[in-house]
Amino acid sequence: MSWEDNVRRTVPYTPGEQPKISNIIKLNTNENPYPPSPSVAKVLSRMDAGELRKYPDPAAQRLTDALSAHFGVPADQIFVGVGSDDVLAMSFLTFFNSGKKIFFPDITYSFYDVWADVFRIPYETKPLDENFHIRPEDYFGENGGIVFPNPNAPTGDYLPAEEVENIIARNPESVVIVDEAYIDFGGRSVLPLIHKYENLLVVQTFSKSHSMAGMRIGYAFGSRKLIGYLNDVKYSFNSYTLNAPSILAGEAAIEDEDYFEDCCCRIVATRERTKKALRELGFVFADSKANFIFVRHPQLDAGQLFQDLRKANIIVRYFPKARIDQYLRITIGTDEQMQVLLDFLKDYVRKHV
Ligand SMILES: *Cc1c(COP(=O)(O)O)cnc(C)c1O
């Protein structure tokens, strides 16, 4: 007998690389290429460091109130956490306790199976169809909970809100989590449905559309009951999840609606231009409503192209996994960054195809 027999063993999630070298074009972790709203820098530079001696507000009320005003949802129907990863992990722990299998897609955010494993939650993955679409009917059977991103990652495929509602309506006995990390880039949020379905949790984040991955702010909307249970678990773990600068920065970002909308529009415009150029080079991909495109080239090996891009200081994401090992996930950067990528690919296709 050894202490090691009693260790909670787990295979951790592998985050995308954060290279230390400068001069690279980083299109591998779906970060926003633009800085956060200027009001974020302002509020941080004005912050009195002396305030840091105090614990932050455990309810992060200034941030929750700003979210409440922006989305028109009462503050007691909003939960905040340290990135949506924290919000999602807390939600798995709070809601997926039936002992029945939870369902999520086979190709999706690769943190879901990690949380399921670490919390000992049984799960079953539901294969996307051959065009990488979620098949709603796969989620109608008996389950212990449902979670999927919309748009999905890493495919970028968007499931229309009516079909998401169909999944929720067919599952009144389990909690349905819709992970809307990329919803601001063209999809329609199912947020209004929280008033119709008590078991729906809608999760969003500041990391992508608000350019604040480094700040770690995530949030979720749900019924009062659902949010109440989430807060009970949070306060049983750690009361002070969000630090004081994050609360101020998040509040400033959410209030700058014009900057936010302008930034999302720019990314969508760049994405559409990039799609057109990639198509002309022979790449194929499902339509993306996210800030990335999941592409394949019928005559090029994705693993090789990934390495060759890296040698040219362009970093994208490659998943050496079944069904998707001939795809690359390319984050939408600035127009200038995408032009460097496209120039490289144009030359590459000419030489290798
Ligand atoms: C990026 C991402 C998240 C996590 O984002 P946070 O930085 O933790 O807010 C959650 N879900 C999906 C699908 C993502 O791609």
Short mmCIF file of C-alpha atoms and ligand atoms in Angstrom, two decimals:
data_model
loop_
_atom_site.label_atom_id
_atom_site.label_comp_id
_atom_site.label_asym_id
_atom_site.label_seq_id
_atom_site.Cartn_x
_atom_site.Cartn_y
_atom_site.Cartn_z
CA MET A 1 0.00 0.00 0.00
CA SER A 2 1.35 3.39 -0.93
CA TRP A 3 -0.01 6.91 -0.71
CA GLU A 4 0.09 6.85 -4.49
CA ASP A 5 -2.75 4.31 -4.59
CA ASN A 6 -5.00 7.09 -3.33
CA VAL A 7 -4.04 9.84 -5.68
CA ARG A 8 -6.76 11.30 -7.90
CA ARG A 9 -5.05 10.61 -11.20
CA THR A 10 -6.03 12.57 -14.23
CA VAL A 11 -4.86 13.32 -17.75
CA PRO A 12 -4.86 17.13 -17.94
CA TYR A 13 -6.08 19.34 -20.75
CA THR A 14 -3.32 20.57 -23.09
CA PRO A 15 -3.63 24.31 -23.70
CA GLY A 16 -2.46 25.80 -26.99
CA GLU A 17 1.16 26.84 -27.04
CA GLN A 18 2.15 30.32 -25.80
CA PRO A 19 5.55 30.69 -27.50
CA LYS A 20 8.14 32.91 -25.88
CA ILE A 21 9.63 34.07 -29.18
CA SER A 22 8.58 37.40 -30.62
CA ASN A 23 7.96 38.08 -34.28
CA ILE A 24 5.53 35.27 -34.71
CA ILE A 25 2.02 35.32 -36.10
CA LYS A 26 0.02 33.62 -33.42
CA LEU A 27 -3.18 32.10 -34.77
CA ASN A 28 -3.42 29.08 -32.47
CA THR A 29 -5.52 29.88 -29.39
CA ASN A 30 -8.43 31.98 -30.67
CA GLU A 31 -7.25 35.09 -28.90
CA ASN A 32 -8.51 38.43 -30.19
CA PRO A 33 -5.84 40.28 -32.22
CA TYR A 34 -7.07 43.66 -30.95
CA PRO A 35 -6.46 45.09 -27.48
CA PRO A 36 -9.34 45.37 -25.00
CA SER A 37 -11.36 48.59 -24.81
CA PRO A 38 -9.19 51.63 -23.94
CA SER A 39 -11.34 52.08 -20.86
CA VAL A 40 -9.82 48.86 -19.48
CA ALA A 41 -6.32 50.35 -19.59
CA LYS A 42 -7.69 53.54 -18.03
CA VAL A 43 -9.36 51.84 -15.10
CA LEU A 44 -6.33 49.64 -14.43
CA SER A 45 -3.86 52.51 -14.51
CA ARG A 46 -6.04 54.49 -12.11
CA MET A 47 -6.41 51.62 -9.71
CA ASP A 48 -4.94 52.27 -6.28
CA ALA A 49 -2.60 49.37 -5.52
CA GLY A 50 -3.18 50.05 -1.82
CA GLU A 51 -6.70 48.66 -2.32
CA LEU A 52 -5.16 45.26 -2.97
CA ARG A 53 -4.62 44.72 0.76
CA LYS A 54 -8.37 44.07 1.00
CA TYR A 55 -10.17 40.95 -0.17
CA PRO A 56 -12.15 41.52 -3.33
CA ASP A 57 -15.95 41.55 -3.33
CA PRO A 58 -16.88 37.83 -3.28
CA ALA A 59 -20.01 38.52 -5.34
CA ALA A 60 -18.07 40.70 -7.85
CA GLN A 61 -21.15 42.92 -7.68
CA ARG A 62 -19.86 45.73 -9.91
CA LEU A 63 -19.19 43.25 -12.66
CA THR A 64 -22.44 41.34 -12.19
CA ASP A 65 -24.37 44.62 -12.20
CA ALA A 66 -22.63 45.74 -15.41
CA LEU A 67 -23.48 42.39 -17.03
CA SER A 68 -27.03 42.72 -15.73
CA ALA A 69 -27.44 46.17 -17.30
CA HIS A 70 -25.85 45.15 -20.58
CA PHE A 71 -27.83 41.93 -21.07
CA GLY A 72 -31.06 42.93 -19.32
CA VAL A 73 -30.88 39.94 -16.98
CA PRO A 74 -31.38 40.28 -13.19
CA ALA A 75 -28.10 40.08 -11.27
CA ASP A 76 -29.26 37.02 -9.32
CA GLN A 77 -29.45 35.11 -12.59
CA ILE A 78 -25.77 35.71 -13.36
CA PHE A 79 -22.79 33.72 -12.12
CA VAL A 80 -19.20 34.90 -12.63
CA GLY A 81 -15.96 32.93 -12.51
CA VAL A 82 -12.27 32.88 -13.40
CA GLY A 83 -12.76 32.41 -17.13
CA SER A 84 -15.50 30.23 -18.50
CA ASP A 85 -13.27 27.24 -17.76
CA ASP A 86 -13.89 27.90 -14.06
CA VAL A 87 -17.60 28.48 -14.68
CA LEU A 88 -17.86 25.25 -16.68
CA ALA A 89 -15.89 23.18 -14.17
CA MET A 90 -18.10 24.44 -11.32
CA SER A 91 -21.17 23.65 -13.41
CA PHE A 92 -20.06 20.08 -14.09
CA LEU A 93 -19.52 19.62 -10.36
CA THR A 94 -22.84 21.20 -9.42
CA PHE A 95 -25.19 19.72 -12.00
CA PHE A 96 -23.85 16.42 -13.30
CA ASN A 97 -24.41 14.13 -10.30
CA SER A 98 -27.04 11.64 -11.45
CA GLY A 99 -24.58 8.83 -12.16
CA LYS A 100 -26.06 8.70 -15.67
CA LYS A 101 -23.93 9.49 -18.68
CA ILE A 102 -23.64 13.09 -19.75
CA PHE A 103 -23.61 13.75 -23.51
CA PHE A 104 -21.33 15.95 -25.59
CA PRO A 105 -20.05 15.81 -29.20
CA ASP A 106 -17.10 13.60 -30.17
CA ILE A 107 -15.37 16.57 -31.77
CA THR A 108 -15.61 19.48 -29.38
CA TYR A 109 -13.84 21.50 -26.69
CA SER A 110 -11.32 19.04 -25.32
CA PHE A 111 -11.76 20.20 -21.74
CA TYR A 112 -15.18 18.48 -21.36
CA ASP A 113 -13.84 14.94 -21.10
CA VAL A 114 -11.08 16.16 -18.76
CA TRP A 115 -13.60 17.63 -16.28
CA ALA A 116 -15.82 14.56 -16.61
CA ASP A 117 -12.83 12.37 -15.76
CA VAL A 118 -11.53 14.45 -12.86
CA PHE A 119 -15.02 14.66 -11.30
CA ARG A 120 -15.78 10.97 -12.05
CA ILE A 121 -18.75 11.84 -14.25
CA PRO A 122 -19.62 9.12 -16.78
CA TYR A 123 -20.04 10.39 -20.32
CA GLU A 124 -20.87 9.39 -23.86
CA THR A 125 -19.74 11.32 -26.90
CA LYS A 126 -22.13 11.77 -29.81
CA PRO A 127 -20.47 11.79 -33.23
CA LEU A 128 -20.89 14.88 -35.38
CA ASP A 129 -22.29 14.01 -38.81
CA GLU A 130 -20.00 13.82 -41.85
CA ASN A 131 -20.28 17.59 -42.33
CA PHE A 132 -19.33 18.15 -38.69
CA HIS A 133 -22.83 19.22 -37.67
CA ILE A 134 -24.34 18.36 -34.30
CA ARG A 135 -27.36 16.05 -34.76
CA PRO A 136 -29.91 17.32 -32.19
CA GLU A 137 -31.75 13.97 -32.09
CA ASP A 138 -28.60 12.34 -30.65
CA TYR A 139 -29.29 14.31 -27.47
CA PHE A 140 -32.88 13.17 -26.95
CA GLY A 141 -32.09 9.93 -25.08
CA GLU A 142 -31.84 9.49 -21.31
CA ASN A 143 -28.78 11.31 -19.93
CA GLY A 144 -27.22 12.89 -16.87
CA GLY A 145 -26.70 16.27 -18.53
CA ILE A 146 -25.71 17.86 -21.82
CA VAL A 147 -22.94 20.28 -22.77
CA PHE A 148 -21.83 21.62 -26.14
CA PRO A 149 -20.31 24.82 -27.48
CA ASN A 150 -22.30 26.89 -29.95
CA PRO A 151 -20.64 27.67 -32.30
CA ASN A 152 -18.82 24.39 -31.77
CA ALA A 153 -15.04 24.32 -31.34
CA PRO A 154 -12.79 23.51 -33.15
CA THR A 155 -15.20 23.28 -36.11
CA GLY A 156 -16.81 26.74 -35.89
CA ASP A 157 -20.12 25.16 -36.90
CA TYR A 158 -23.18 26.99 -35.58
CA LEU A 159 -26.35 25.19 -34.54
CA PRO A 160 -29.38 27.44 -35.18
CA ALA A 161 -31.07 28.66 -31.97
CA GLU A 162 -34.28 26.76 -32.83
CA GLU A 163 -32.36 23.48 -32.86
CA VAL A 164 -30.62 24.32 -29.59
CA GLU A 165 -34.06 24.96 -28.10
CA ASN A 166 -35.20 21.61 -29.41
CA ILE A 167 -32.42 19.91 -27.42
CA ILE A 168 -33.32 21.88 -24.27
CA ALA A 169 -37.05 21.21 -24.63
CA ARG A 170 -36.45 17.46 -24.94
CA ASN A 171 -34.38 17.35 -21.73
CA PRO A 172 -36.43 18.77 -18.86
CA GLU A 173 -34.85 16.28 -16.45
CA SER A 174 -31.22 17.30 -16.88
CA VAL A 175 -29.22 20.49 -17.01
CA VAL A 176 -28.28 21.63 -20.50
CA ILE A 177 -25.14 23.80 -20.72
CA VAL A 178 -24.66 25.85 -23.88
CA ASP A 179 -21.07 27.10 -24.04
CA GLU A 180 -21.27 30.32 -26.06
CA ALA A 181 -17.56 31.24 -26.01
CA TYR A 182 -17.79 32.32 -29.67
CA ILE A 183 -21.39 33.51 -29.96
CA ASP A 184 -20.46 37.18 -30.53
CA PHE A 185 -18.94 36.40 -33.93
CA GLY A 186 -22.20 35.81 -35.75
CA GLY A 187 -24.49 33.37 -33.95
CA ARG A 188 -27.66 34.10 -32.01
CA SER A 189 -27.48 33.51 -28.27
CA VAL A 190 -30.08 31.34 -26.55
CA LEU A 191 -29.87 33.65 -23.53
CA PRO A 192 -33.60 34.62 -23.74
CA LEU A 193 -34.49 30.96 -23.19
CA ILE A 194 -33.29 31.04 -19.57
CA HIS A 195 -36.67 32.58 -18.74
CA LYS A 196 -38.47 29.66 -20.36
CA TYR A 197 -36.33 26.71 -19.22
CA GLU A 198 -35.25 26.41 -15.60
CA ASN A 199 -32.57 23.84 -16.52
CA LEU A 200 -30.68 25.90 -19.13
CA LEU A 201 -27.25 27.39 -18.36
CA VAL A 202 -25.74 29.75 -20.95
CA VAL A 203 -21.99 30.29 -20.51
CA GLN A 204 -19.99 33.13 -22.08
CA THR A 205 -16.52 34.63 -21.66
CA PHE A 206 -14.45 37.82 -21.92
CA SER A 207 -11.56 35.83 -23.38
CA LYS A 208 -12.42 35.94 -27.07
CA SER A 209 -14.80 38.70 -28.12
CA HIS A 210 -13.69 41.11 -25.35
CA SER A 211 -9.95 40.57 -25.94
CA MET A 212 -9.33 39.70 -22.29
CA ALA A 213 -8.09 36.10 -22.17
CA GLY A 214 -5.33 37.23 -19.80
CA MET A 215 -7.80 38.67 -17.29
CA ARG A 216 -9.75 35.41 -16.82
CA ILE A 217 -13.41 36.39 -16.65
CA GLY A 218 -16.27 34.07 -17.51
CA TYR A 219 -19.97 34.23 -16.69
CA ALA A 220 -23.17 32.27 -16.97
CA PHE A 221 -26.89 32.99 -17.12
CA GLY A 222 -29.62 30.75 -15.82
CA SER A 223 -32.71 30.54 -13.66
CA ARG A 224 -32.44 31.87 -10.12
CA LYS A 225 -32.46 28.32 -8.82
CA LEU A 226 -29.68 27.17 -11.12
CA ILE A 227 -27.48 30.18 -10.32
CA GLY A 228 -28.22 29.74 -6.61
CA TYR A 229 -26.94 26.15 -6.67
CA LEU A 230 -23.83 27.20 -8.60
CA ASN A 231 -23.06 29.92 -6.06
CA ASP A 232 -23.47 27.46 -3.18
CA VAL A 233 -20.80 25.22 -4.71
CA LYS A 234 -18.54 28.16 -5.51
CA TYR A 235 -18.76 29.46 -1.92
CA SER A 236 -17.94 25.96 -0.69
CA PHE A 237 -14.67 26.10 -2.59
CA ASN A 238 -13.31 29.61 -2.76
CA SER A 239 -15.25 32.79 -2.08
CA TYR A 240 -12.81 35.14 -3.77
CA THR A 241 -12.56 33.78 -7.28
CA LEU A 242 -12.35 37.05 -9.20
CA ASN A 243 -9.60 39.43 -8.15
CA ALA A 244 -10.14 43.17 -7.70
CA PRO A 245 -8.48 44.30 -10.97
CA SER A 246 -10.52 41.76 -12.96
CA ILE A 247 -13.77 43.03 -11.51
CA LEU A 248 -12.92 46.64 -12.48
CA ALA A 249 -11.57 45.73 -15.91
CA GLY A 250 -14.55 43.54 -16.69
CA GLU A 251 -16.96 46.28 -15.73
CA ALA A 252 -15.13 48.81 -17.93
CA ALA A 253 -15.07 46.43 -20.90
CA ILE A 254 -18.74 45.53 -20.78
CA GLU A 255 -19.75 49.20 -20.60
CA ASP A 256 -17.86 50.08 -23.79
CA GLU A 257 -20.43 48.62 -26.16
CA ASP A 258 -19.33 50.61 -29.23
CA TYR A 259 -15.76 49.39 -29.05
CA PHE A 260 -16.92 45.82 -28.53
CA GLU A 261 -19.24 45.84 -31.52
CA ASP A 262 -16.69 47.49 -33.75
CA CYS A 263 -14.08 44.90 -32.78
CA CYS A 264 -16.40 41.95 -33.45
CA CYS A 265 -17.39 43.44 -36.84
CA ARG A 266 -13.76 43.77 -37.87
CA ILE A 267 -13.05 40.16 -37.01
CA VAL A 268 -16.13 38.93 -38.87
CA ALA A 269 -15.14 40.97 -41.95
CA THR A 270 -11.60 39.57 -41.86
CA ARG A 271 -12.98 36.05 -41.40
CA GLU A 272 -15.20 36.34 -44.46
CA ARG A 273 -12.33 37.72 -46.59
CA THR A 274 -10.08 34.90 -45.35
CA LYS A 275 -12.70 32.26 -46.18
CA LYS A 276 -12.90 33.52 -49.75
CA ALA A 277 -9.13 33.54 -50.19
CA LEU A 278 -8.71 30.08 -48.67
CA ARG A 279 -11.43 28.68 -50.92
CA GLU A 280 -9.61 30.06 -53.95
CA LEU A 281 -6.49 28.17 -52.82
CA GLY A 282 -8.43 24.89 -52.70
CA PHE A 283 -9.00 24.65 -48.94
CA VAL A 284 -12.30 23.19 -47.80
CA PHE A 285 -14.12 23.90 -44.56
CA ALA A 286 -17.52 24.00 -42.94
CA ASP A 287 -18.89 27.50 -42.60
CA SER A 288 -17.59 29.12 -39.42
CA LYS A 289 -19.45 31.56 -37.19
CA ALA A 290 -16.50 31.82 -34.77
CA ASN A 291 -13.20 33.73 -34.75
CA PHE A 292 -11.43 30.77 -36.35
CA ILE A 293 -11.78 28.54 -39.41
CA PHE A 294 -11.26 24.77 -39.38
CA VAL A 295 -9.71 23.93 -42.74
CA ARG A 296 -8.48 21.00 -44.78
CA HIS A 297 -6.77 20.86 -48.14
CA PRO A 298 -7.53 17.68 -50.12
CA GLN A 299 -3.99 17.57 -51.57
CA LEU A 300 -1.96 18.62 -48.53
CA ASP A 301 -1.06 16.78 -45.33
CA ALA A 302 -2.24 18.90 -42.40
CA GLY A 303 0.49 17.74 -39.99
CA GLN A 304 3.20 18.65 -42.51
CA LEU A 305 1.62 22.00 -43.32
CA PHE A 306 1.36 22.75 -39.60
CA GLN A 307 5.10 22.18 -39.22
CA ASP A 308 5.99 24.15 -42.32
CA LEU A 309 3.87 27.07 -41.14
CA ARG A 310 5.66 26.95 -37.82
CA LYS A 311 9.04 27.17 -39.55
CA ALA A 312 7.72 30.31 -41.20
CA ASN A 313 6.79 31.66 -37.74
CA ILE A 314 3.06 31.24 -38.26
CA ILE A 315 1.46 29.20 -35.49
CA VAL A 316 -1.94 27.58 -35.98
CA ARG A 317 -3.56 24.67 -34.06
CA TYR A 318 -3.27 21.06 -35.12
CA PHE A 319 -5.08 18.22 -33.32
CA PRO A 320 -3.54 14.80 -34.04
CA LYS A 321 -6.83 13.05 -33.28
CA ALA A 322 -9.14 10.64 -35.12
CA ARG A 323 -11.40 12.30 -37.73
CA ILE A 324 -9.68 15.70 -37.51
CA ASP A 325 -6.01 14.93 -38.13
CA GLN A 326 -6.18 16.42 -41.62
CA TYR A 327 -7.50 19.75 -40.37
CA LEU A 328 -5.92 22.94 -39.08
CA ARG A 329 -7.70 25.44 -36.89
CA ILE A 330 -6.73 28.95 -37.88
CA THR A 331 -7.61 31.84 -35.57
CA ILE A 332 -8.67 35.07 -37.27
CA GLY A 333 -6.01 37.71 -36.68
CA THR A 334 -5.71 41.21 -38.13
CA ASP A 335 -6.01 41.73 -41.90
CA GLU A 336 -2.23 42.17 -42.05
CA GLN A 337 -1.59 38.89 -40.21
CA MET A 338 -4.03 37.00 -42.42
CA GLN A 339 -2.34 38.45 -45.50
CA VAL A 340 1.03 37.05 -44.38
CA LEU A 341 -0.63 33.66 -43.87
CA LEU A 342 -2.37 33.78 -47.23
CA ASP A 343 0.80 34.82 -49.05
CA PHE A 344 2.61 31.87 -47.48
CA LEU A 345 -0.20 29.46 -48.39
CA LYS A 346 -0.42 30.73 -51.96
CA ASP A 347 3.25 30.01 -52.45
CA TYR A 348 2.96 26.67 -50.63
CA VAL A 349 0.03 25.47 -52.73
CA ARG A 350 1.86 26.44 -55.91
CA LYS A 351 4.88 24.36 -54.86
CA HIS A 352 3.11 21.32 -53.38
CA VAL A 353 -0.11 20.82 -55.31
C1 LIG B 1 -11.85 29.38 -25.10
C2 LIG B 1 -12.98 28.48 -24.71
C3 LIG B 1 -13.47 28.41 -23.42
C4 LIG B 1 -12.73 28.96 -22.22
O1 LIG B 1 -12.46 30.21 -22.20
P1 LIG B 1 -11.99 30.97 -20.89
O2 LIG B 1 -10.76 31.66 -21.33
O3 LIG B 1 -11.75 30.00 -19.78
O4 LIG B 1 -13.13 31.87 -20.61
C5 LIG B 1 -14.59 27.68 -23.14
N1 LIG B 1 -15.20 26.98 -24.10
C6 LIG B 1 -14.76 26.97 -25.35
C7 LIG B 1 -15.46 26.16 -26.37
C8 LIG B 1 -13.61 27.70 -25.69
O5 LIG B 1 -13.12 27.64 -26.93
#
